[in-house]
């Protein structure tokens, strides 16, 4: 039996436009003449092309491997019945393309405007460095070998030929920059961009809490002091709009995975409190403020180490 309404949905509503309203954006690098690649900030990826009937069809790159028309896409995204999909698509009919949400991920605007040099530069420096489970500089900051060799920090730092420690920053495009730390060195990589440093267990199922710190060393210090099923993110100091965008994407994914316990562990000073207020404004739920006794978590760790000598 021919269903006139479903045929109209398929003919008049583009999958790309509906997907854009859900936050999907066009992957310019993966798309080609025959198909368009759409990505979502949560990591989902779908391929859209034209079917044999002249209407748009999609194919999921997720484990569900679903495919089909705009109707199937709505059912997949909303987990709804055919009747509910009809209601959603009726509300979408007639919307001009100019009223549809932009098809560019806001967090990736800078990456699309700027050349890929920051990724290439970061990769070159990172690949020239080596993994060292007990670098002298981090040991001098009171971090124990057991902490540094813990799997959650595996390859989350490397050591360059001068003995300085590199902490990589990531954005939605990959490793975009790095911090360089040493006894006489505190700098951010030339021609690279700030993103977020993260522990290796950020999205593991066993993680129950995400702690946001200012510096990777603070994150490691907090873990040595308190342990637990914690994952860490560090901003590398004060935050710009780009880092706030990345934190916003992180919060969305944490909410989707029902891992909503977010703790802000910024420094115990006015700038740290200001950063906490910035984060609280963009978080989908309540953010818990955890304040070190001293200026930061590394200062607390050094104090505890001295007390235990």
Short mmCIF file of C-alpha atoms in Angstrom, two decimals:
data_model
loop_
_atom_site.label_atom_id
_atom_site.label_comp_id
_atom_site.label_asym_id
_atom_site.label_seq_id
_atom_site.Cartn_x
_atom_site.Cartn_y
_atom_site.Cartn_z
CA UNK A 1 0.00 0.00 0.00
CA UNK A 2 1.32 3.44 -0.94
CA UNK A 3 1.66 5.81 2.00
CA UNK A 4 1.41 9.31 0.56
CA UNK A 5 2.58 11.05 3.74
CA UNK A 6 5.72 8.94 4.10
CA UNK A 7 6.56 9.52 0.44
CA UNK A 8 6.18 13.24 0.99
CA UNK A 9 8.57 13.16 3.95
CA UNK A 10 11.17 11.35 1.85
CA UNK A 11 10.77 13.75 -1.07
CA UNK A 12 10.67 17.06 0.81
CA UNK A 13 12.90 16.64 3.88
CA UNK A 14 16.62 16.20 3.51
CA UNK A 15 18.32 13.94 6.02
CA UNK A 16 21.15 16.49 6.22
CA UNK A 17 18.77 19.25 7.32
CA UNK A 18 17.03 17.16 9.93
CA UNK A 19 20.39 15.87 11.22
CA UNK A 20 21.68 19.45 11.46
CA UNK A 21 18.80 20.31 13.77
CA UNK A 22 20.09 17.59 16.11
CA UNK A 23 23.61 19.00 16.16
CA UNK A 24 25.20 17.03 13.32
CA UNK A 25 27.71 18.81 11.10
CA UNK A 26 29.22 18.05 7.69
CA UNK A 27 32.64 16.42 7.67
CA UNK A 28 34.29 18.30 4.81
CA UNK A 29 37.27 15.94 4.69
CA UNK A 30 35.27 12.69 4.56
CA UNK A 31 32.51 13.83 2.22
CA UNK A 32 32.69 13.32 -1.53
CA UNK A 33 30.59 13.61 -4.67
CA UNK A 34 28.64 10.41 -4.04
CA UNK A 35 27.92 10.80 -0.33
CA UNK A 36 28.04 13.23 2.58
CA UNK A 37 29.53 12.33 5.94
CA UNK A 38 27.73 13.77 8.95
CA UNK A 39 29.23 13.73 12.41
CA UNK A 40 27.83 14.51 15.83
CA UNK A 41 29.85 15.95 18.75
CA UNK A 42 29.12 12.75 20.69
CA UNK A 43 31.09 10.75 18.09
CA UNK A 44 28.23 9.39 15.98
CA UNK A 45 28.85 9.21 12.22
CA UNK A 46 26.40 8.63 9.38
CA UNK A 47 26.81 8.55 5.59
CA UNK A 48 24.09 10.15 3.48
CA UNK A 49 23.58 9.60 -0.24
CA UNK A 50 20.77 9.38 -2.82
CA UNK A 51 18.90 6.10 -3.14
CA UNK A 52 17.62 4.40 -6.27
CA UNK A 53 14.28 6.17 -5.85
CA UNK A 54 15.95 9.59 -5.87
CA UNK A 55 15.40 10.20 -2.15
CA UNK A 56 18.01 10.56 0.56
CA UNK A 57 19.16 7.46 2.45
CA UNK A 58 21.58 7.09 5.33
CA UNK A 59 23.88 4.42 6.69
CA UNK A 60 25.09 4.38 10.28
CA UNK A 61 28.75 3.86 11.11
CA UNK A 62 27.86 2.85 14.66
CA UNK A 63 27.59 -0.74 15.83
CA UNK A 64 23.84 -0.70 15.15
CA UNK A 65 24.61 -0.46 11.39
CA UNK A 66 21.12 0.88 10.70
CA UNK A 67 20.20 2.45 7.39
CA UNK A 68 17.19 3.72 5.50
CA UNK A 69 15.20 6.84 4.70
CA UNK A 70 14.55 10.04 6.63
CA UNK A 71 11.76 8.19 8.44
CA UNK A 72 14.15 5.47 9.59
CA UNK A 73 16.65 8.11 10.63
CA UNK A 74 14.12 9.84 12.89
CA UNK A 75 13.14 6.53 14.47
CA UNK A 76 16.80 5.71 15.07
CA UNK A 77 17.61 9.05 16.63
CA UNK A 78 14.54 9.31 18.83
CA UNK A 79 14.06 5.63 19.55
CA UNK A 80 10.42 6.10 18.66
CA UNK A 81 7.59 4.40 16.82
CA UNK A 82 6.55 5.15 13.26
CA UNK A 83 3.65 7.22 14.57
CA UNK A 84 5.95 9.42 16.68
CA UNK A 85 8.29 9.81 13.72
CA UNK A 86 5.36 11.07 11.64
CA UNK A 87 4.61 13.72 14.28
CA UNK A 88 8.23 14.90 14.33
CA UNK A 89 8.47 15.09 10.55
CA UNK A 90 5.14 16.89 10.16
CA UNK A 91 6.55 19.65 12.35
CA UNK A 92 9.63 19.77 10.15
CA UNK A 93 7.85 20.03 6.79
CA UNK A 94 8.09 23.35 5.03
CA UNK A 95 11.08 24.69 6.93
CA UNK A 96 13.37 26.57 4.54
CA UNK A 97 17.03 25.63 4.63
CA UNK A 98 17.93 29.07 5.97
CA UNK A 99 16.01 28.33 9.17
CA UNK A 100 17.79 25.03 9.82
CA UNK A 101 20.59 25.01 12.38
CA UNK A 102 24.12 25.51 10.98
CA UNK A 103 25.82 22.37 9.74
CA UNK A 104 29.15 23.26 11.34
CA UNK A 105 30.17 22.12 14.80
CA UNK A 106 30.85 25.39 16.71
CA UNK A 107 33.82 23.78 18.45
CA UNK A 108 35.41 23.05 15.07
CA UNK A 109 35.01 26.46 13.42
CA UNK A 110 38.57 27.40 14.32
CA UNK A 111 39.85 24.06 13.02
CA UNK A 112 38.13 24.63 9.68
CA UNK A 113 39.34 28.20 9.30
CA UNK A 114 42.92 27.49 10.34
CA UNK A 115 45.22 25.18 8.39
CA UNK A 116 46.08 21.74 9.74
CA UNK A 117 49.55 22.92 10.69
CA UNK A 118 48.86 22.73 14.43
CA UNK A 119 48.09 19.00 14.18
CA UNK A 120 51.15 18.33 12.04
CA UNK A 121 53.41 20.37 14.30
CA UNK A 122 52.08 18.67 17.44
CA UNK A 123 52.45 15.22 15.91
CA UNK A 124 56.05 15.92 14.91
CA UNK A 125 57.05 17.03 18.41
CA UNK A 126 55.05 14.28 20.11
CA UNK A 127 56.48 11.50 17.93
CA UNK A 128 60.02 12.73 18.58
CA UNK A 129 59.47 12.45 22.36
CA UNK A 130 59.43 9.22 24.32
CA UNK A 131 57.24 7.66 26.98
CA UNK A 132 59.01 7.62 30.34
CA UNK A 133 57.08 6.24 33.33
CA UNK A 134 59.20 8.17 35.85
CA UNK A 135 60.58 11.46 34.46
CA UNK A 136 62.85 13.34 36.85
CA UNK A 137 60.86 16.57 36.66
CA UNK A 138 57.57 14.96 37.70
CA UNK A 139 59.31 13.04 40.49
CA UNK A 140 60.70 16.36 41.72
CA UNK A 141 57.12 17.64 41.98
CA UNK A 142 56.27 14.94 44.51
CA UNK A 143 54.56 12.53 42.16
CA UNK A 144 55.26 8.88 42.97
CA UNK A 145 56.45 6.35 40.37
CA UNK A 146 53.29 4.31 41.00
CA UNK A 147 51.14 7.32 40.10
CA UNK A 148 53.10 8.15 36.98
CA UNK A 149 53.00 4.54 35.78
CA UNK A 150 49.30 4.12 36.50
CA UNK A 151 47.35 3.01 33.38
CA UNK A 152 45.10 6.07 33.55
CA UNK A 153 48.12 8.25 32.73
CA UNK A 154 49.69 5.90 30.19
CA UNK A 155 51.10 7.99 27.32
CA UNK A 156 49.30 11.08 28.60
CA UNK A 157 52.72 12.70 28.78
CA UNK A 158 56.10 12.16 27.14
CA UNK A 159 59.63 13.45 27.66
CA UNK A 160 61.63 15.33 25.04
CA UNK A 161 65.36 15.03 24.47
CA UNK A 162 66.03 17.86 26.95
CA UNK A 163 64.19 16.11 29.76
CA UNK A 164 61.15 18.40 29.60
CA UNK A 165 57.70 16.85 29.98
CA UNK A 166 55.12 17.27 27.21
CA UNK A 167 51.39 17.20 28.00
CA UNK A 168 49.24 16.85 24.86
CA UNK A 169 46.07 18.86 24.28
CA UNK A 170 43.17 17.49 22.25
CA UNK A 171 40.24 19.03 20.42
CA UNK A 172 37.61 17.46 18.16
CA UNK A 173 40.18 17.15 15.36
CA UNK A 174 42.80 15.29 17.39
CA UNK A 175 46.01 16.25 19.18
CA UNK A 176 46.16 19.99 18.56
CA UNK A 177 48.88 21.26 20.91
CA UNK A 178 51.05 20.57 23.92
CA UNK A 179 52.35 22.07 27.13
CA UNK A 180 56.07 21.82 27.81
CA UNK A 181 57.10 21.67 31.50
CA UNK A 182 60.50 21.42 33.13
CA UNK A 183 62.67 22.96 35.85
CA UNK A 184 63.36 25.98 33.66
CA UNK A 185 60.60 25.60 31.10
CA UNK A 186 56.93 26.52 31.15
CA UNK A 187 55.57 27.15 27.68
CA UNK A 188 52.91 26.14 25.20
CA UNK A 189 53.94 24.62 21.89
CA UNK A 190 54.73 27.08 19.12
CA UNK A 191 52.23 27.10 16.25
CA UNK A 192 49.84 24.81 18.14
CA UNK A 193 46.46 25.36 19.79
CA UNK A 194 45.10 24.88 23.27
CA UNK A 195 42.51 22.19 23.76
CA UNK A 196 42.04 19.91 26.76
CA UNK A 197 44.50 17.49 28.31
CA UNK A 198 42.81 14.26 29.43
CA UNK A 199 43.59 11.06 31.26
CA UNK A 200 43.51 7.80 29.32
CA UNK A 201 40.41 6.51 31.14
CA UNK A 202 38.13 9.44 30.37
CA UNK A 203 35.44 7.35 28.67
CA UNK A 204 35.96 3.98 30.31
CA UNK A 205 32.87 2.38 31.80
CA UNK A 206 34.47 2.16 35.26
CA UNK A 207 34.88 5.93 35.53
CA UNK A 208 32.34 7.43 37.92
CA UNK A 209 33.58 11.01 38.19
CA UNK A 210 35.33 13.53 35.94
CA UNK A 211 37.56 16.04 37.71
CA UNK A 212 38.49 19.25 35.88
CA UNK A 213 41.80 20.80 36.94
CA UNK A 214 43.89 23.66 35.69
CA UNK A 215 47.12 21.70 35.10
CA UNK A 216 47.87 18.05 34.30
CA UNK A 217 50.29 17.98 37.26
CA UNK A 218 47.41 19.03 39.52
CA UNK A 219 45.29 16.22 38.11
CA UNK A 220 48.00 13.65 38.82
CA UNK A 221 48.52 15.11 42.29
CA UNK A 222 44.82 14.86 43.08
CA UNK A 223 44.76 11.25 41.95
CA UNK A 224 47.76 10.40 44.15
CA UNK A 225 46.06 12.04 47.13
CA UNK A 226 42.56 10.63 46.69
CA UNK A 227 42.52 7.88 44.03
CA UNK A 228 39.19 6.27 43.17
CA UNK A 229 37.35 5.72 39.89
CA UNK A 230 38.27 9.16 38.62
CA UNK A 231 39.06 10.53 35.18
CA UNK A 232 40.71 13.88 34.64
CA UNK A 233 40.64 16.83 32.27
CA UNK A 234 42.96 19.84 32.46
CA UNK A 235 42.64 23.19 30.74
CA UNK A 236 46.30 24.20 30.95
CA UNK A 237 45.51 27.42 32.79
CA UNK A 238 42.88 30.04 32.05
CA UNK A 239 40.16 29.15 29.56
CA UNK A 240 39.14 30.74 26.29
CA UNK A 241 35.88 30.32 24.41
CA UNK A 242 37.32 27.41 22.45
CA UNK A 243 38.07 25.42 25.58
CA UNK A 244 34.64 26.21 26.98
CA UNK A 245 33.15 24.82 23.76
CA UNK A 246 35.16 21.62 24.20
CA UNK A 247 34.03 21.32 27.82
CA UNK A 248 30.45 21.78 26.65
CA UNK A 249 30.83 18.82 24.29
CA UNK A 250 32.38 16.78 27.09
CA UNK A 251 29.42 17.56 29.36
CA UNK A 252 26.95 16.48 26.67
CA UNK A 253 28.66 13.14 26.25
CA UNK A 254 28.93 12.62 30.01
CA UNK A 255 25.21 13.31 30.32
CA UNK A 256 24.42 10.90 27.49
CA UNK A 257 26.44 8.18 29.21
CA UNK A 258 24.70 8.94 32.54
CA UNK A 259 28.05 9.94 33.99
CA UNK A 260 26.95 13.32 35.25
CA UNK A 261 29.14 13.67 38.32
CA UNK A 262 31.36 16.56 37.30
CA UNK A 263 33.81 18.02 39.82
CA UNK A 264 35.63 21.30 39.35
CA UNK A 265 39.06 21.15 41.01
CA UNK A 266 40.43 24.53 40.02
CA UNK A 267 43.05 26.36 42.10
CA UNK A 268 42.26 27.91 45.45
CA UNK A 269 42.51 31.52 44.29
CA UNK A 270 40.29 34.17 42.62
CA UNK A 271 41.12 33.03 39.04
CA UNK A 272 40.26 29.47 40.02
CA UNK A 273 36.92 30.58 41.43
CA UNK A 274 36.24 32.57 38.27
CA UNK A 275 36.91 29.47 36.15
CA UNK A 276 34.53 27.47 38.31
CA UNK A 277 31.79 30.04 37.68
CA UNK A 278 32.43 29.84 33.91
CA UNK A 279 32.15 26.06 33.97
CA UNK A 280 29.02 26.11 36.13
CA UNK A 281 27.28 28.30 33.53
CA UNK A 282 27.74 25.81 30.68
CA UNK A 283 27.26 22.57 32.61
CA UNK A 284 23.92 20.75 32.07
CA UNK A 285 23.60 20.05 35.80
CA UNK A 286 25.17 20.90 39.11
CA UNK A 287 28.96 21.07 39.15
CA UNK A 288 30.66 20.21 42.42
CA UNK A 289 33.45 22.53 43.56
CA UNK A 290 36.41 20.81 45.19
CA UNK A 291 38.97 23.23 46.58
CA UNK A 292 42.55 22.35 47.57
CA UNK A 293 43.78 23.43 50.98
CA UNK A 294 46.80 25.14 49.50
CA UNK A 295 46.97 27.00 46.21
CA UNK A 296 46.58 23.85 44.10
CA UNK A 297 46.61 20.05 44.34
CA UNK A 298 50.33 19.78 43.78
CA UNK A 299 50.95 22.12 46.72
CA UNK A 300 48.74 19.85 48.85
CA UNK A 301 50.66 16.80 47.65
CA UNK A 302 54.06 18.31 48.44
CA UNK A 303 52.85 19.25 51.92
CA UNK A 304 51.52 15.75 52.59
CA UNK A 305 54.75 14.17 51.38
CA UNK A 306 56.74 16.30 53.80
CA UNK A 307 54.41 15.43 56.68
CA UNK A 308 54.83 11.74 55.94
CA UNK A 309 58.64 11.80 55.83
#
